Short mmCIF file of C-alpha atoms in Angstrom, two decimals:
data_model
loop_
_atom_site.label_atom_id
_atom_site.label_comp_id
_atom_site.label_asym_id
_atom_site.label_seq_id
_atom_site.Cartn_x
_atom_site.Cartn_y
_atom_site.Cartn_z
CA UNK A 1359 22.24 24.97 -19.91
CA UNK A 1360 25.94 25.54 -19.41
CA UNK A 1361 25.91 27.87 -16.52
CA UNK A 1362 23.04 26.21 -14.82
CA UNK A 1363 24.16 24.37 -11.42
CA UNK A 1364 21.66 21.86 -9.74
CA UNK A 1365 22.82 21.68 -5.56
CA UNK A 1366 26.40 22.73 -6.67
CA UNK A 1367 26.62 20.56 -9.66
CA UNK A 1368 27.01 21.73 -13.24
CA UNK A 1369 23.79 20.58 -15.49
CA UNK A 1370 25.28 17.98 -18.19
CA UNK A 1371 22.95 18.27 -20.88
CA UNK A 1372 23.24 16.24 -24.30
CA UNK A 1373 20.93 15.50 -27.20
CA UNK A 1374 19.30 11.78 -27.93
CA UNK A 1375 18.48 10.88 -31.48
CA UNK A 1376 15.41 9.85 -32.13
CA UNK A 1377 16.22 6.97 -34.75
CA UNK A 1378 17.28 3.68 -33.22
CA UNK A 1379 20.11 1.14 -34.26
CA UNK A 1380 20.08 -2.45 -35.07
CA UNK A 1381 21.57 -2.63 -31.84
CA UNK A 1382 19.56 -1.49 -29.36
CA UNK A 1383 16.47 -3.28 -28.02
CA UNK A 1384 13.50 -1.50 -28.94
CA UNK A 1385 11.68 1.08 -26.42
CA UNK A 1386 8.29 -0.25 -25.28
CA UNK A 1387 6.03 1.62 -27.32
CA UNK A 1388 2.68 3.39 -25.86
CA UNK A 1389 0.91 0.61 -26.75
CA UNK A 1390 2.65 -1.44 -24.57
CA UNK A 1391 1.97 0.29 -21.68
CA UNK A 1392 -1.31 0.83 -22.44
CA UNK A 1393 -1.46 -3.36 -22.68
CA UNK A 1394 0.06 -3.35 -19.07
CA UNK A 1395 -1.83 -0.82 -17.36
CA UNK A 1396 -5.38 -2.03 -18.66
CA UNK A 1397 -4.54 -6.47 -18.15
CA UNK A 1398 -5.69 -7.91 -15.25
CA UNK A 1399 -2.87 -9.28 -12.76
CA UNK A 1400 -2.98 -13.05 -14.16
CA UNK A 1401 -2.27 -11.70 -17.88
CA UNK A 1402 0.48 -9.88 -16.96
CA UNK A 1403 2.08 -13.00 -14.88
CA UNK A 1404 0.67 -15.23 -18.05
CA UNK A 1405 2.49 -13.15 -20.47
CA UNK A 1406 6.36 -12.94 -20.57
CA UNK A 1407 6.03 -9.65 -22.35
CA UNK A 1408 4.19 -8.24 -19.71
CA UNK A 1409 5.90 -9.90 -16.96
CA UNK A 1410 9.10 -7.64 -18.08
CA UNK A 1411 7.29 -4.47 -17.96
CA UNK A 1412 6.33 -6.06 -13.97
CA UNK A 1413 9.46 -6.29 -13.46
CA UNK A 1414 10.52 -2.68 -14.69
CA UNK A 1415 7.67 -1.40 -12.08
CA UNK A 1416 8.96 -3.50 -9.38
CA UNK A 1417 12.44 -1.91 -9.60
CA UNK A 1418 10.49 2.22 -10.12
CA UNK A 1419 8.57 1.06 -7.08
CA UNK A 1420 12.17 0.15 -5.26
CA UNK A 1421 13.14 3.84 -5.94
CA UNK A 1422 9.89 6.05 -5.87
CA UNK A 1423 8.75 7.92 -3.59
CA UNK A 1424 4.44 8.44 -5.14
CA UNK A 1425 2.24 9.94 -2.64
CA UNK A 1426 -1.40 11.68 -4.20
CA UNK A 1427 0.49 14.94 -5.11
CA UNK A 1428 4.09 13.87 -5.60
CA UNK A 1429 6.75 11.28 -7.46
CA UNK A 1430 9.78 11.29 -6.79
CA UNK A 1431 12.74 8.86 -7.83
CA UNK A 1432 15.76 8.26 -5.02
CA UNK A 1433 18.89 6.13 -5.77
CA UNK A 1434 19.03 3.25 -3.26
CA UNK A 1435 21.68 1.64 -1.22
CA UNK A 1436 21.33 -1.58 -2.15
CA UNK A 1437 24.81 -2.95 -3.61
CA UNK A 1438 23.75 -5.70 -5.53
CA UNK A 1439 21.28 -3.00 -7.40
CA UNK A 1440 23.36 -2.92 -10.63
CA UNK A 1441 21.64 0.49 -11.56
CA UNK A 1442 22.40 2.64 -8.56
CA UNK A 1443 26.16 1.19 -7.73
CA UNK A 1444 26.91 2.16 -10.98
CA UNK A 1445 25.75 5.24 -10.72
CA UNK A 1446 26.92 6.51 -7.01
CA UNK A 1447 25.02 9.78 -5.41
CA UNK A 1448 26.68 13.18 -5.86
CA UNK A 1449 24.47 15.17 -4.13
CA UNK A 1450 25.14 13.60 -1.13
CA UNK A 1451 24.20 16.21 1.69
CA UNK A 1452 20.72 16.10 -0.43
CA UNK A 1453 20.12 12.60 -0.45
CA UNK A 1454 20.67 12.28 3.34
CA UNK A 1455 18.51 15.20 4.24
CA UNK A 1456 15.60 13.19 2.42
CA UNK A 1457 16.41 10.06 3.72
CA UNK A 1458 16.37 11.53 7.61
CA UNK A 1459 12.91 11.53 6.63
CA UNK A 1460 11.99 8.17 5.45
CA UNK A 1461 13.74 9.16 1.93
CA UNK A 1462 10.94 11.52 0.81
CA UNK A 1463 9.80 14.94 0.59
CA UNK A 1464 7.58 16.44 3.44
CA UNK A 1465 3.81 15.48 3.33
CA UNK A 1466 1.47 18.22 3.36
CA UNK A 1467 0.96 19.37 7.17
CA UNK A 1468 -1.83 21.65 8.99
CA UNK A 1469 -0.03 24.39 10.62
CA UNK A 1470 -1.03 24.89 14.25
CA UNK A 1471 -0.31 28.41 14.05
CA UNK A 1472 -2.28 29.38 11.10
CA UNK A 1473 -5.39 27.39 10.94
CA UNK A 1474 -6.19 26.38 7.11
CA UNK A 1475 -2.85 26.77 5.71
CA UNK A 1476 -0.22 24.17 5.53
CA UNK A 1477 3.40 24.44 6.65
CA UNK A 1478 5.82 25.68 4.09
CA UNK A 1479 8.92 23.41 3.51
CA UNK A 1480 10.99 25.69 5.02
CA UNK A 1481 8.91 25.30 8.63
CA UNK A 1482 8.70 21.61 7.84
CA UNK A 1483 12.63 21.72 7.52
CA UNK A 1484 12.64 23.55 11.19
CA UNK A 1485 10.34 21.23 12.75
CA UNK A 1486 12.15 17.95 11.32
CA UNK A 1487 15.23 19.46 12.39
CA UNK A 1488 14.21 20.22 16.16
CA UNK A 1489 13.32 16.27 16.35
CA UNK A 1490 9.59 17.31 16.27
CA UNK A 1491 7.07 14.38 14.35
CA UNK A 1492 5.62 15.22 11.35
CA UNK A 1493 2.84 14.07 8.90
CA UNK A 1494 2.92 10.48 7.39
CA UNK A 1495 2.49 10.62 3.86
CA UNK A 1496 -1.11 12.39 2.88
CA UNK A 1497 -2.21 11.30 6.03
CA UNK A 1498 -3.74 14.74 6.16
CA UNK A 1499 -5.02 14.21 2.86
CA UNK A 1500 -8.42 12.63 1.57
CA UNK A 1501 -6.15 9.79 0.02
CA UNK A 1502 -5.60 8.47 3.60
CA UNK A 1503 -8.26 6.83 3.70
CA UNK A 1504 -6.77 4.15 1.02
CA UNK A 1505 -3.41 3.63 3.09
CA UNK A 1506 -0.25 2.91 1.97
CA UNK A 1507 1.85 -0.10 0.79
CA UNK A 1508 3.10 -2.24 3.75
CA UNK A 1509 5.41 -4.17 1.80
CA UNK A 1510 8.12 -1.97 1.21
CA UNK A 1511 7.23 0.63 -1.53
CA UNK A 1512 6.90 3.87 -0.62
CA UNK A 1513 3.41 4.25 -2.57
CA UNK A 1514 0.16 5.76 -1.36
CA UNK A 1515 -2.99 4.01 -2.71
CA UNK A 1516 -5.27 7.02 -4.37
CA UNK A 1517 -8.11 3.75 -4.33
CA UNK A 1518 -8.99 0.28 -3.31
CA UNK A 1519 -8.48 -0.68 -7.26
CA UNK A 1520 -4.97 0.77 -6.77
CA UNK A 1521 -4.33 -0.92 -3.90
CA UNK A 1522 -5.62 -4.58 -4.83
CA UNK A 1523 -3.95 -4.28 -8.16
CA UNK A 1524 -0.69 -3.05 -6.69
CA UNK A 1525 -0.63 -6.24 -4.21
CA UNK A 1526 -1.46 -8.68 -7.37
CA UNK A 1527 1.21 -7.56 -9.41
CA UNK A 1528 3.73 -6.86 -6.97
CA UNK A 1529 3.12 -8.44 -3.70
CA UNK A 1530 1.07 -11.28 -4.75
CA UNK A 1531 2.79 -13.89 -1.84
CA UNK A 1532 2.70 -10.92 0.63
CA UNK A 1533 -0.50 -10.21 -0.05
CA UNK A 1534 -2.13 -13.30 -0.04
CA UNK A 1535 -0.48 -14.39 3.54
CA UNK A 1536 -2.16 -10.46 4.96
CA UNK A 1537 -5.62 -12.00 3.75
CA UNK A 1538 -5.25 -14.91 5.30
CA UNK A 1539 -4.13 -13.66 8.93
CA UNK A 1540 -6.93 -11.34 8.67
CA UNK A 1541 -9.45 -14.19 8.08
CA UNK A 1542 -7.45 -15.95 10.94
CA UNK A 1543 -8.09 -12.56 12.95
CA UNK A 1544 -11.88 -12.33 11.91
CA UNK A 1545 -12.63 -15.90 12.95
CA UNK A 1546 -10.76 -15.46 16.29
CA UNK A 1547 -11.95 -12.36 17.05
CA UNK A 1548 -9.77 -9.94 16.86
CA UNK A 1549 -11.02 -6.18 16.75
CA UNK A 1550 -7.49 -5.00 16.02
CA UNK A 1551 -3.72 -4.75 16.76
CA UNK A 1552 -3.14 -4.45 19.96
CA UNK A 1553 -6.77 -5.10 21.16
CA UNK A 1554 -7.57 -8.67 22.88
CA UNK A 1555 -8.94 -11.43 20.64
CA UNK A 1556 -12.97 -11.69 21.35
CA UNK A 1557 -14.18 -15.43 20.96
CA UNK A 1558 -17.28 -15.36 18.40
CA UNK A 1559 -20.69 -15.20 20.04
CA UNK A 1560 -23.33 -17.91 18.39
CA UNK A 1561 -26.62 -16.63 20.53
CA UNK A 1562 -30.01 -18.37 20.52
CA UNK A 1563 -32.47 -16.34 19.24
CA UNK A 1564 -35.29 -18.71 20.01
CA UNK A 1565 -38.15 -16.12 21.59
CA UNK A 1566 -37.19 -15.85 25.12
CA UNK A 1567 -34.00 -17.42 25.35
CA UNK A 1568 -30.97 -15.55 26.25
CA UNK A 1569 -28.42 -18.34 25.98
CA UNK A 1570 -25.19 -17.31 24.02
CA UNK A 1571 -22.34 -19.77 23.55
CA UNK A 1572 -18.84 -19.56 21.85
CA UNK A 1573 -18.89 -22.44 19.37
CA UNK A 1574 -21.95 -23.66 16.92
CA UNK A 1575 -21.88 -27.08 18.25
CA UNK A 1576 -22.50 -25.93 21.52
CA UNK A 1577 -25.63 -23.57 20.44
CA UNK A 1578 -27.31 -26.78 18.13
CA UNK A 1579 -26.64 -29.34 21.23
CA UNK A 1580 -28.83 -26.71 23.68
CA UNK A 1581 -31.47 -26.11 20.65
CA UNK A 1582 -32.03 -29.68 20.33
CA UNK A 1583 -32.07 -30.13 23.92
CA UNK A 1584 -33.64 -27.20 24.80
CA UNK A 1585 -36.30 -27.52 21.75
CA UNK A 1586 -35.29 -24.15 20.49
CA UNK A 1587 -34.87 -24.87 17.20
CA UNK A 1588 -36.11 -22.47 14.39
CA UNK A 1589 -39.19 -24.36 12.71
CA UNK A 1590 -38.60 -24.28 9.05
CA UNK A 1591 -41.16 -24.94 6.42
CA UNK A 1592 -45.12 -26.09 6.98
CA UNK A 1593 -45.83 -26.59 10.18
CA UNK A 1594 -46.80 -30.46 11.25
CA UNK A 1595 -50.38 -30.95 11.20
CA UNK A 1596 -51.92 -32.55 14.06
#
């Protein structure tokens, strides 16, 4: 490993022993993890051993870069982040070249000039560099239909179990206050950003009638008055 360079820098490598001290606190075993990965999101807040390991995924999600294909870990900016001010960047022409572009590596992009094939990272490099748009993350990729996180981690659902357990455990407040705008959105009638709120239609659907009105109370005042009322049960005898 001595003569090994890694962008210009000298590989530092060194040996760990396997046998802890008194000292140290202990490594969370597998079957920690294991605990983590297979509780449900009110365990893990329920349980202070498991709300640590939360915590140590909130600060990998601060720093990754996970797409379907791809993990990456990139030091952050942030100065009250004890771990990365005390540890400054010295690849520094590196680090800015990925952050040009969102602070990841390129997604995988359909080239235009040889149908079926992807760009290499080399074109991707060229087209990035001429100020030409490329791919969000596997947005070209079946995993795009799952999204991504809109809360600030660069993650890529790979499911909707992903994604819901991602919000619970690390966007619970966030998450909760998207749900409710979208019932807010639903009830209003809104199609979708950008599009104009629709007010709901309540219609009568008495044989005939082709009344439609915007609230309930409007539709059961011309039922009743109207004597368009769905007969329910055994009919009156006469």
């Amino acid at each position: 490993w001595k003569p090994l360079k890694f962008d210009g820098i000298p590989v530092a490598s060194f040996t760990v022993p396997c046998v802890q001290s008194a000292v140290q606190e202990p490594v969370k075993s597998g079957a920690h993890v294991e605990a983590f990965t297979s509780a449900s999101a009110t365990a893990i807040r329920e349980s202070e051993d498991l709300s640590e390991m939360s915590q140590l995924l909130a600060f990998l999600c601060k720093h990754a870069n996970r797409t379907t294909y791809h993990l990456s870990f990139l030091k952050c900016e942030d100065k009250d982040c004890q771990h990365c001010s005390s540890r400054p960047v010295r690849s520094r022409n590196a680090i800015a070249f990925l952050r040009t572009h969102g602070g990841r590596m390129f997604s995988p992009t359909e080239s235009i000039y040889h149908p079926g094939h992807y760009y290499s990272f080399q074109e991707c490099e060229v087209q990035q560099l001429s100020g030409r748009l490329l791919a969000e993350p596997d947005s070209e990729l079946p995993s795009k239909l799952f999204g991504r996180c809109l809360f600030g981690c660069s993650y890529v659902y790979t499911s909707k179990r992903d994604q819901f357990r991602h919000e619970q455990i690390l966007h619970l407040k966030e998450s909760k206050a998207k749900r409710q705008q979208e019932r807010a959105d639903r009830k209003r009638g809104a199609v979708g950003p950008g599009e104009e709120a629709k007010r709901p239609c309540y219609c009568c659907t008495f044989e005939g009638c082709t009344m439609s009105f915007t609230s309930q109370y409007q539709l059961q005042k011309h039922q009743k008055k109207e004597r368009h009322n769905l007969t329910r049960g055994r009919p009156r005898k006469q």
